[in-house]
Amino acid sequence: MFVSISTTGTAENPASDLGFLLHKHPDKVQRFTTAHGTAHVFYPESGEQTCTAALLLEIDPAALLRHGRGKGRSGSPDLALAEYVNDRPYAASSLLAVALRTVFRSAMKGECPHRPELPGRAMPLRIVLPSVPVAGGGPELVDRLFAPLGWQVGATPVPLDESFPEWGDSRYVRLELTGTLRLADALQHLYVLLPVLDGAKHYWVAPDEVDKLLAAGQGWLADHPERALITRRYLSRRWSLTRLAMERLALARLAEADDREAEEIDNAVPDTPEEVTATDLTTDPSTDSGAVLSVDAAATPVRPVQGSPTTGPESISEPEPGRSTVTDAVTGTEADGEGAERGESLAAQRRTAILAALARTGAARVLDLGCGQGELVGALLKEPRVTEVLGVDVSSRALTIAARRLRLDRMPERLASRVRLVQGALTYTDARLKGYDAAVLCEVIEHLDLPRLPALEYAVFGAARPAAVVVTTPNAEYNVRWETLPAGHLRHGDHRFEWNRAEFTAWAEQVADSFGYTVAFEPVGPVDPEVGAPTQLAHFRITEPAPTTAETAGTTATTDNTTTIDNAITDRTDADRTATDRTTATDRTDAPSNDLAPEGSAHR
């Protein structure tokens, strides 16, 4: 196998700087041992004007046979056409990709201690590979993969036999790439896309390949129009790994759109119990929020008994340890209680109030926006009136826990057909959310920065536009009733604000007026004569047609490719929609990716 990397330069930026980036001296021929042969690095030319570095990989047929016998964990049958006759020593494949990573590891990471300014500089590059196997698609597929990355692609088919042109072309192409890019990016492109073109790998694809793919694809894969195809073929069509990679790519896109780290967005549930913050006074598995459990979610306000202190965490009854209220809600083994008289947690009382509000509307198709770990989804599935529940959350961790706690993989088919869990950000409009009878925002709005709240308003009330919306949020006035909550602190570390009753009423009435809804309010939990109830609920009902484009015109942005948690992974294309003049919103349309959906896959 052979690959050459060439560049041009000037007196100020000589082409020989390529040697510094590759960490290989132009005046030397160097050898490196790999598992399947020997890699040679040399420079056919090196000067101020032009410089070319070449990698020649000599494959040892015996080593190839030794490390890749047949099917199974030791190798792929595609890489052993016969024990002694195959194309692996000549065609650029995963063998060459691994050699590039082994020999040019520092260059691929963008490291150059001697000349630290060089890795960040884009330079004119020309990369030539004489023989690249393309499994399906031919030169067109090569162009689809490389052109969006800024390359000018020259993919010339190699004939089966030049003496017999009537035999046609082989599955190999001579590939020439030209463009002005960072060398590290160019090497990452080759590392990922060579195995994708070949459609096979010479080693068993394990879960750690997802990390390798996302590391090498950082900065370009999430926005690549063929990311679904790239992910599937790089991971050798292993659907479980493909699904995981697509979820993480979707999360990266959402984080980039919000100018935040992915870890900041996917923090709705702790990896371990130790991650619960110091402000969390207790934990309650029945909390509605997908976030780390809070005072508000964990507390169970009860009627004060004679001789007891004011209602606070010390006088609050704890849920039974190890008990999953989600499973109970789905199976129906435990009915909702009678509120504070039965010692229900505040989270349970919220669910009861929400279900009652939905029942008054007769809603059959319900959105749970910010569904967290699925407690409300489970309660909705218990309602015979509800025929469809779509749970949406930005946190893939929360959705994974919800799927496990709801037992989606073991749920009866009739029940499973009524529920779906998908990943998405509520500050971007999403075509999947349209057409529902009702939507629920249970303890969600307080987790958004206030400048982002108008985007949620438009996405839910303006674009999705369900007939009814139920919103719950903490009542900040009630915080003084929890003696263990320090003064001035919010109920949860991720809350960006908490409103008093007047502030929440003003916001809800403004939203109702803007988008053609009426709104009614009710308290949730024990009502204190001075500070009200711990939770406040607003019930919106639609009264007017959707606002016209002229009424809601504003700035527009695009995003795409949210990912479902179930087996039917879909890929979405950008579609612009108008937004209010207060914010930027985005619309996504459903466009299933035939390349990604496994044959025979079914919604669970």
Coordinates of N, CA and C in Angstrom, one line a residue, residues 175-358:
L175 N -7.1 7.5 -6.2 CA -7.7 8.7 -5.5 C -6.7 9.8 -5.4
E176 N -7.0 11.0 -5.8 CA -6.2 12.2 -5.7 C -7.0 13.3 -5.0
L177 N -6.6 13.7 -3.8 CA -7.3 14.8 -3.1 C -6.4 16.0 -3.1
T178 N -7.0 17.2 -3.4 CA -6.3 18.4 -3.3 C -7.2 19.4 -2.5
G179 N -6.5 20.2 -1.6 CA -7.3 21.2 -0.9 C -6.4 21.9 0.1
T180 N -6.9 22.9 0.7 CA -6.1 23.7 1.7 C -6.7 23.4 3.1
L181 N -6.0 22.6 3.9 CA -6.6 22.1 5.1 C -5.4 22.0 6.1
R182 N -5.8 21.8 7.4 CA -4.8 21.5 8.4 C -4.4 20.0 8.1
L183 N -3.1 19.7 8.3 CA -2.6 18.3 8.1 C -3.3 17.4 9.0
A184 N -3.5 17.8 10.3 CA -4.2 16.9 11.3 C -5.6 16.5 10.8
D185 N -6.3 17.5 10.2 CA -7.6 17.2 9.7 C -7.6 16.2 8.5
A186 N -6.6 16.4 7.6 CA -6.5 15.5 6.5 C -6.2 14.1 6.9
L187 N -5.3 13.9 7.9 CA -5.0 12.6 8.4 C -6.2 11.9 9.0
Q188 N -7.0 12.7 9.8 CA -8.2 12.2 10.4 C -9.2 11.8 9.4
H189 N -9.4 12.5 8.3 CA -10.3 12.2 7.2 C -9.9 10.8 6.6
L190 N -8.6 10.6 6.3 CA -8.2 9.4 5.8 C -8.4 8.2 6.8
Y191 N -8.1 8.5 8.0 CA -8.2 7.4 9.0 C -9.6 6.9 9.1
V192 N -10.6 7.8 9.0 CA -12.0 7.3 9.1 C -12.5 6.8 7.8
L193 N -12.3 7.5 6.7 CA -13.0 7.2 5.5 C -12.4 6.1 4.6
L194 N -11.1 5.8 4.8 CA -10.6 4.6 4.1 C -11.3 3.3 4.4
P195 N -11.5 3.0 5.7 CA -12.3 1.8 6.0 C -13.7 1.9 5.6
V196 N -14.3 3.1 5.6 CA -15.6 3.3 5.1 C -15.8 3.0 3.7
L197 N -14.8 3.5 2.8 CA -14.9 3.2 1.4 C -14.7 1.7 1.2
D198 N -13.8 1.0 1.9 CA -13.6 -0.4 1.7 C -14.8 -1.2 2.2
G199 N -15.5 -0.7 3.2 CA -16.6 -1.4 3.7 C -16.3 -2.6 4.6
A200 N -15.1 -2.7 5.1 CA -14.7 -3.8 6.0 C -13.4 -3.4 6.8
K201 N -13.2 -4.1 7.9 CA -12.0 -3.9 8.7 C -11.3 -5.2 8.9
H202 N -10.0 -5.1 9.2 CA -9.2 -6.3 9.3 C -9.2 -6.8 10.8
Y203 N -10.0 -6.2 11.6 CA -10.1 -6.6 13.0 C -11.5 -6.5 13.5
W204 N -11.7 -7.2 14.6 CA -13.1 -7.2 15.2 C -13.4 -5.8 15.8
V205 N -14.6 -5.3 15.4 CA -15.1 -4.0 15.8 C -15.7 -4.1 17.2
A206 N -15.0 -3.5 18.2 CA -15.5 -3.6 19.6 C -16.1 -2.2 20.0
P207 N -16.7 -2.1 21.1 CA -17.4 -0.8 21.5 C -16.4 0.4 21.6
D208 N -15.1 0.1 21.8 CA -14.2 1.2 21.9 C -14.0 1.9 20.5
E209 N -14.5 1.3 19.4 CA -14.4 1.9 18.1 C -15.3 3.1 18.0
V210 N -16.3 3.2 18.8 CA -17.2 4.4 18.9 C -16.4 5.5 19.3
D211 N -15.6 5.4 20.4 CA -14.7 6.4 20.9 C -13.7 6.9 19.8
K212 N -13.1 5.9 19.1 CA -12.1 6.2 18.1 C -12.8 7.0 17.0
L213 N -14.0 6.6 16.6 CA -14.7 7.3 15.5 C -15.0 8.8 15.9
L214 N -15.5 9.0 17.1 CA -15.9 10.3 17.5 C -14.7 11.2 17.8
A215 N -13.6 10.6 18.2 CA -12.4 11.3 18.4 C -11.8 11.8 17.1
A216 N -11.7 10.9 16.1 CA -11.2 11.2 14.8 C -12.1 12.1 14.0
G217 N -13.4 12.0 14.3 CA -14.4 12.8 13.6 C -14.8 14.1 14.3
Q218 N -14.1 14.5 15.3 CA -14.4 15.7 16.1 C -14.2 16.9 15.2
G219 N -15.3 17.7 15.1 CA -15.2 19.0 14.4 C -15.7 18.8 12.9
W220 N -15.9 17.6 12.4 CA -16.4 17.5 11.1 C -17.5 16.4 10.9
L221 N -17.5 15.3 11.6 CA -18.4 14.2 11.4 C -19.8 14.6 11.7
A222 N -20.0 15.3 12.8 CA -21.4 15.6 13.2 C -22.2 16.4 12.2
D223 N -21.4 17.2 11.4 CA -22.1 18.1 10.3 C -22.0 17.5 8.9
H224 N -21.4 16.3 8.8 CA -21.2 15.7 7.5 C -22.6 15.2 7.0
P225 N -22.9 15.5 5.7 CA -24.2 15.1 5.2 C -24.3 13.5 5.1
E226 N -23.2 12.8 5.1 CA -23.2 11.4 5.0 C -22.8 10.7 6.3
R227 N -23.0 11.5 7.5 CA -22.6 10.9 8.7 C -23.2 9.6 9.1
A228 N -24.5 9.4 8.7 CA -25.2 8.1 9.0 C -24.5 7.0 8.2
L229 N -24.2 7.2 7.0 CA -23.5 6.1 6.2 C -22.1 5.9 6.7
I230 N -21.4 7.0 7.1 CA -20.0 6.9 7.6 C -20.0 6.1 8.9
T231 N -20.9 6.4 9.8 CA -21.0 5.8 11.1 C -21.3 4.3 10.9
R232 N -22.3 4.0 10.1 CA -22.7 2.6 9.9 C -21.5 1.7 9.4
R233 N -20.9 2.2 8.3 CA -19.9 1.4 7.7 C -18.6 1.4 8.5
Y234 N -18.2 2.5 9.1 CA -17.0 2.5 10.0 C -17.2 1.4 11.1
L235 N -18.4 1.3 11.6 CA -18.6 0.3 12.7 C -19.1 -1.0 12.2
S236 N -18.8 -1.3 11.0 CA -19.1 -2.6 10.4 C -20.5 -3.0 10.5
R237 N -21.4 -2.1 10.4 CA -22.9 -2.3 10.4 C -23.3 -3.0 11.7
R238 N -22.6 -2.7 12.8 CA -23.1 -3.2 14.1 C -24.1 -2.2 14.6
W239 N -25.4 -2.6 14.7 CA -26.4 -1.6 14.9 C -26.4 -1.0 16.3
S240 N -26.0 -1.8 17.3 CA -26.0 -1.3 18.7 C -24.9 -0.2 18.8
L241 N -23.8 -0.4 18.1 CA -22.7 0.6 18.2 C -23.1 1.8 17.3
T242 N -23.7 1.6 16.2 CA -24.1 2.7 15.3 C -25.1 3.6 16.1
R243 N -26.1 2.9 16.8 CA -27.1 3.7 17.5 C -26.4 4.6 18.6
L244 N -25.5 4.0 19.3 CA -24.8 4.7 20.3 C -24.0 5.9 19.7
A245 N -23.3 5.7 18.6 CA -22.5 6.7 18.0 C -23.4 7.9 17.5
M246 N -24.6 7.5 16.9 CA -25.5 8.5 16.4 C -26.1 9.4 17.5
E247 N -26.4 8.7 18.7 CA -26.9 9.5 19.8 C -25.8 10.5 20.3
R248 N -24.6 10.0 20.4 CA -23.5 10.9 20.8 C -23.3 12.1 19.8
L249 N -23.4 11.8 18.5 CA -23.2 12.8 17.5 C -24.3 13.8 17.6
A250 N -25.6 13.3 17.8 CA -26.7 14.3 18.0 C -26.5 15.2 19.2
L251 N -26.0 14.6 20.3 CA -25.8 15.4 21.5 C -24.7 16.4 21.2
A252 N -23.7 16.1 20.5 CA -22.6 17.0 20.1 C -23.1 18.2 19.3
R253 N -24.1 17.9 18.4 CA -24.6 19.0 17.6 C -25.5 19.9 18.4
L254 N -26.3 19.3 19.4 CA -27.1 20.2 20.2 C -26.2 21.0 21.1
A255 N -25.1 20.5 21.6 CA -24.2 21.2 22.4 C -23.6 22.4 21.7
E256 N -23.2 22.1 20.4 CA -22.5 23.1 19.6 C -23.5 24.2 19.3
A257 N -24.8 23.9 19.1 CA -25.8 24.9 18.8 C -26.0 25.8 20.0
D258 N -25.9 25.3 21.2 CA -26.0 26.1 22.4 C -24.7 26.6 22.9
D259 N -23.6 26.4 22.2 CA -22.3 26.9 22.6 C -22.0 26.4 24.0
R260 N -22.2 25.1 24.2 CA -21.9 24.5 25.5 C -21.2 23.1 25.2
E261 N -20.6 22.6 26.3 CA -20.0 21.3 26.2 C -21.1 20.2 26.2
A262 N -20.8 19.1 25.5 CA -21.8 18.0 25.5 C -22.1 17.5 26.9
E263 N -21.1 17.5 27.8 CA -21.3 17.0 29.2 C -22.2 17.9 29.9
E264 N -22.2 19.2 29.6 CA -23.1 20.1 30.3 C -24.6 19.8 29.9
I265 N -24.8 19.4 28.7 CA -26.2 19.2 28.3 C -26.6 17.8 28.8
D266 N -25.8 16.8 28.6 CA -26.1 15.4 29.0 C -25.8 15.2 30.5
N267 N -26.3 16.1 31.3 CA -26.1 16.0 32.8 C -27.3 15.8 33.6
A268 N -28.4 15.3 32.9 CA -29.7 15.3 33.6 C -29.7 14.2 34.7
V269 N -28.9 13.2 34.6 CA -28.9 12.2 35.7 C -27.4 11.9 36.0
P270 N -27.1 11.6 37.2 CA -25.7 11.4 37.6 C -25.3 10.0 37.2
D271 N -24.0 9.9 36.8 CA -23.4 8.6 36.5 C -23.4 7.7 37.7
T272 N -23.2 8.3 38.9 CA -23.1 7.5 40.1 C -23.9 8.3 41.2
P273 N -24.3 7.6 42.3 CA -25.0 8.4 43.3 C -24.2 9.5 43.9
E274 N -22.8 9.3 43.9 CA -22.0 10.3 44.5 C -22.1 11.7 43.8
E275 N -22.6 11.7 42.5 CA -22.7 12.9 41.8 C -23.8 13.8 42.3
V276 N -24.7 13.3 43.2 CA -25.7 14.2 43.7 C -25.1 15.3 44.4
T277 N -25.5 16.6 44.2 CA -24.9 17.7 44.7 C -25.2 17.9 46.2
A278 N -24.4 18.8 46.8 CA -24.6 19.0 48.2 C -25.9 19.7 48.6
T279 N -26.5 20.4 47.6 CA -27.7 21.1 47.9 C -28.9 20.1 47.8
D280 N -28.7 18.9 47.3 CA -29.8 17.9 47.3 C -29.9 17.3 48.6
L281 N -31.1 17.5 49.3 CA -31.2 17.0 50.6 C -31.5 15.5 50.7
T282 N -32.1 15.0 49.7 CA -32.5 13.6 49.7 C -32.6 13.1 48.3
T283 N -32.8 11.9 48.0 CA -33.1 11.4 46.7 C -34.4 10.7 46.7
D284 N -35.1 10.8 45.6 CA -36.4 10.2 45.4 C -36.6 9.7 44.0
P285 N -36.7 8.3 43.9 CA -36.8 7.8 42.5 C -38.0 8.2 41.8
S286 N -39.0 8.9 42.4 CA -40.2 9.3 41.7 C -40.1 10.7 41.2
T287 N -39.0 11.3 41.2 CA -38.9 12.7 40.7 C -39.2 12.8 39.3
D288 N -39.9 13.9 38.9 CA -40.3 14.1 37.5 C -39.1 14.7 36.7
S289 N -38.2 15.4 37.3 CA -37.2 16.0 36.5 C -36.2 15.0 36.0
G290 N -35.6 15.2 34.8 CA -34.6 14.3 34.4 C -33.3 14.7 35.0
A291 N -33.2 15.8 35.8 CA -32.0 16.3 36.4 C -31.7 15.6 37.7
V292 N -30.5 15.9 38.2 CA -30.2 15.3 39.5 C -31.2 15.7 40.5
L293 N -31.6 14.9 41.4 CA -32.8 15.1 42.3 C -32.6 16.3 43.1
S294 N -33.7 17.0 43.3 CA -33.7 18.3 44.0 C -34.6 18.3 45.3
V295 N -34.5 19.4 46.0 CA -35.3 19.5 47.2 C -36.8 19.4 46.8
D296 N -37.2 20.1 45.8 CA -38.6 20.2 45.4 C -39.1 18.8 44.9
A297 N -38.2 18.0 44.2 CA -38.7 16.7 43.7 C -38.7 15.7 44.8
A298 N -37.8 15.8 45.7 CA -37.6 14.8 46.7 C -38.6 15.0 47.9
A299 N -39.0 16.2 48.1 CA -39.8 16.5 49.3 C -41.2 15.9 49.3
T300 N -41.7 15.5 50.4 CA -43.0 15.0 50.5 C -43.8 15.8 51.6
P301 N -44.3 17.0 51.2 CA -45.0 17.8 52.2 C -46.2 17.1 52.8
V302 N -46.3 17.1 54.1 CA -47.4 16.4 54.8 C -48.0 17.4 55.7
R303 N -49.2 17.1 56.2 CA -49.9 17.9 57.1 C -49.2 17.9 58.5
P304 N -48.9 19.1 59.0 CA -48.3 19.1 60.3 C -49.1 18.4 61.4
V305 N -48.4 17.6 62.2 CA -49.1 16.9 63.3 C -48.7 17.6 64.6
Q306 N -49.5 17.4 65.6 CA -49.3 18.1 66.8 C -47.9 17.8 67.4
G307 N -47.3 18.9 67.7 CA -45.9 18.8 68.3 C -44.8 18.7 67.3
S308 N -45.2 18.7 66.0 CA -44.1 18.6 64.9 C -43.7 20.0 64.5
P309 N -42.5 20.2 63.9 CA -42.0 21.5 63.4 C -42.7 21.8 62.1
T310 N -42.4 22.9 61.6 CA -43.0 23.3 60.3 C -42.5 22.3 59.2
T311 N -43.3 22.2 58.2 CA -43.0 21.3 57.1 C -41.6 21.6 56.5
G312 N -40.8 20.6 56.5 CA -39.4 20.7 56.0 C -38.9 19.3 55.7
P313 N -37.7 19.2 55.2 CA -37.1 17.9 54.9 C -37.1 17.0 56.2
E314 N -36.9 17.6 57.4 CA -36.9 16.7 58.6 C -38.2 16.0 58.8
S315 N -39.3 16.7 58.5 CA -40.6 16.1 58.7 C -41.2 15.5 57.5
I316 N -40.4 15.3 56.5 CA -40.9 14.7 55.3 C -40.7 13.2 55.2
S317 N -41.8 12.5 54.8 CA -41.7 11.1 54.7 C -40.9 10.7 53.5
E318 N -40.0 9.7 53.6 CA -39.2 9.3 52.5 C -39.9 8.1 51.7
P319 N -39.7 8.0 50.4 CA -40.2 6.9 49.7 C -39.5 5.6 50.1
E320 N -40.2 4.5 49.8 CA -39.5 3.3 50.2 C -38.3 3.0 49.4
P321 N -37.2 2.7 50.0 CA -35.9 2.5 49.2 C -36.0 1.4 48.2
G322 N -35.3 1.6 47.1 CA -35.3 0.6 46.1 C -36.5 0.3 45.3
R323 N -37.5 1.2 45.4 CA -38.8 1.0 44.8 C -38.9 1.9 43.5
S324 N -39.3 1.3 42.4 CA -39.5 2.1 41.2 C -40.9 2.4 40.9
T325 N -41.2 3.7 41.1 CA -42.6 4.1 40.9 C -43.0 4.1 39.4
V326 N -41.9 4.1 38.5 CA -42.2 4.0 37.1 C -42.8 2.7 36.7
T327 N -42.2 1.6 37.2 CA -42.7 0.3 36.9 C -44.1 0.1 37.5
D328 N -44.3 0.6 38.7 CA -45.6 0.5 39.3 C -46.7 1.3 38.4
A329 N -46.3 2.4 37.9 CA -47.2 3.2 37.0 C -47.6 2.4 35.8
V330 N -46.6 1.7 35.2 CA -46.9 1.0 34.0 C -47.7 -0.2 34.2
T331 N -47.3 -1.0 35.2 CA -48.0 -2.2 35.5 C -49.3 -2.1 36.2
G332 N -49.5 -0.9 36.9 CA -50.8 -0.7 37.6 C -50.8 -1.3 38.9
T333 N -49.7 -1.7 39.5 CA -49.7 -2.3 40.8 C -49.9 -1.4 41.9
E334 N -49.8 -0.1 41.7 CA -50.1 0.9 42.7 C -50.8 2.1 42.2
A335 N -51.9 2.4 42.7 CA -52.7 3.5 42.2 C -52.2 4.8 42.9
D336 N -52.6 5.9 42.3 CA -52.3 7.2 42.8 C -53.0 7.4 44.2
G337 N -52.3 8.1 45.1 CA -52.9 8.3 46.4 C -53.7 9.5 46.5
E338 N -54.0 9.9 47.7 CA -54.8 11.0 48.0 C -54.1 12.2 48.4
G339 N -52.9 12.5 47.8 CA -52.1 13.7 48.1 C -51.4 13.6 49.4
A340 N -51.4 14.7 50.0 CA -50.6 14.9 51.3 C -51.1 14.0 52.3
E341 N -52.4 13.6 52.4 CA -53.0 12.8 53.4 C -52.4 11.4 53.4
R342 N -51.9 10.9 52.2 CA -51.3 9.6 52.1 C -49.8 9.7 52.2
G343 N -49.3 10.9 52.4 CA -47.8 11.1 52.5 C -47.2 11.0 51.1
E344 N -47.9 11.4 50.0 CA -47.3 11.3 48.7 C -46.2 12.3 48.6
S345 N -45.2 12.0 47.8 CA -44.1 12.9 47.5 C -44.7 14.1 46.6
L346 N -44.0 15.2 46.6 CA -44.5 16.3 45.8 C -44.4 15.9 44.3
A347 N -43.5 15.1 43.9 CA -43.4 14.7 42.5 C -44.7 13.9 42.2
A348 N -45.1 13.0 43.1 CA -46.3 12.2 42.8 C -47.5 13.1 42.8
Q349 N -47.6 14.1 43.6 CA -48.7 15.1 43.6 C -48.7 15.8 42.3
R350 N -47.6 16.2 41.8 CA -47.5 16.9 40.5 C -48.1 16.0 39.4
R351 N -47.7 14.7 39.4 CA -48.2 13.8 38.4 C -49.7 13.7 38.4
T352 N -50.2 13.6 39.7 CA -51.6 13.5 39.8 C -52.3 14.8 39.3
A353 N -51.8 16.0 39.6 CA -52.4 17.2 39.1 C -52.3 17.3 37.5
I354 N -51.2 16.9 37.0 CA -51.0 16.9 35.5 C -52.0 15.9 34.8
L355 N -52.1 14.7 35.4 CA -53.0 13.8 34.8 C -54.5 14.3 34.9
A356 N -54.8 14.9 35.9 CA -56.1 15.5 36.1 C -56.4 16.6 35.0
A357 N -55.4 17.4 34.8 CA -55.5 18.5 33.9 C -55.7 17.9 32.5
L358 N -54.9 16.9 32.1 CA -55.0 16.3 30.8 C -56.3 15.6 30.6

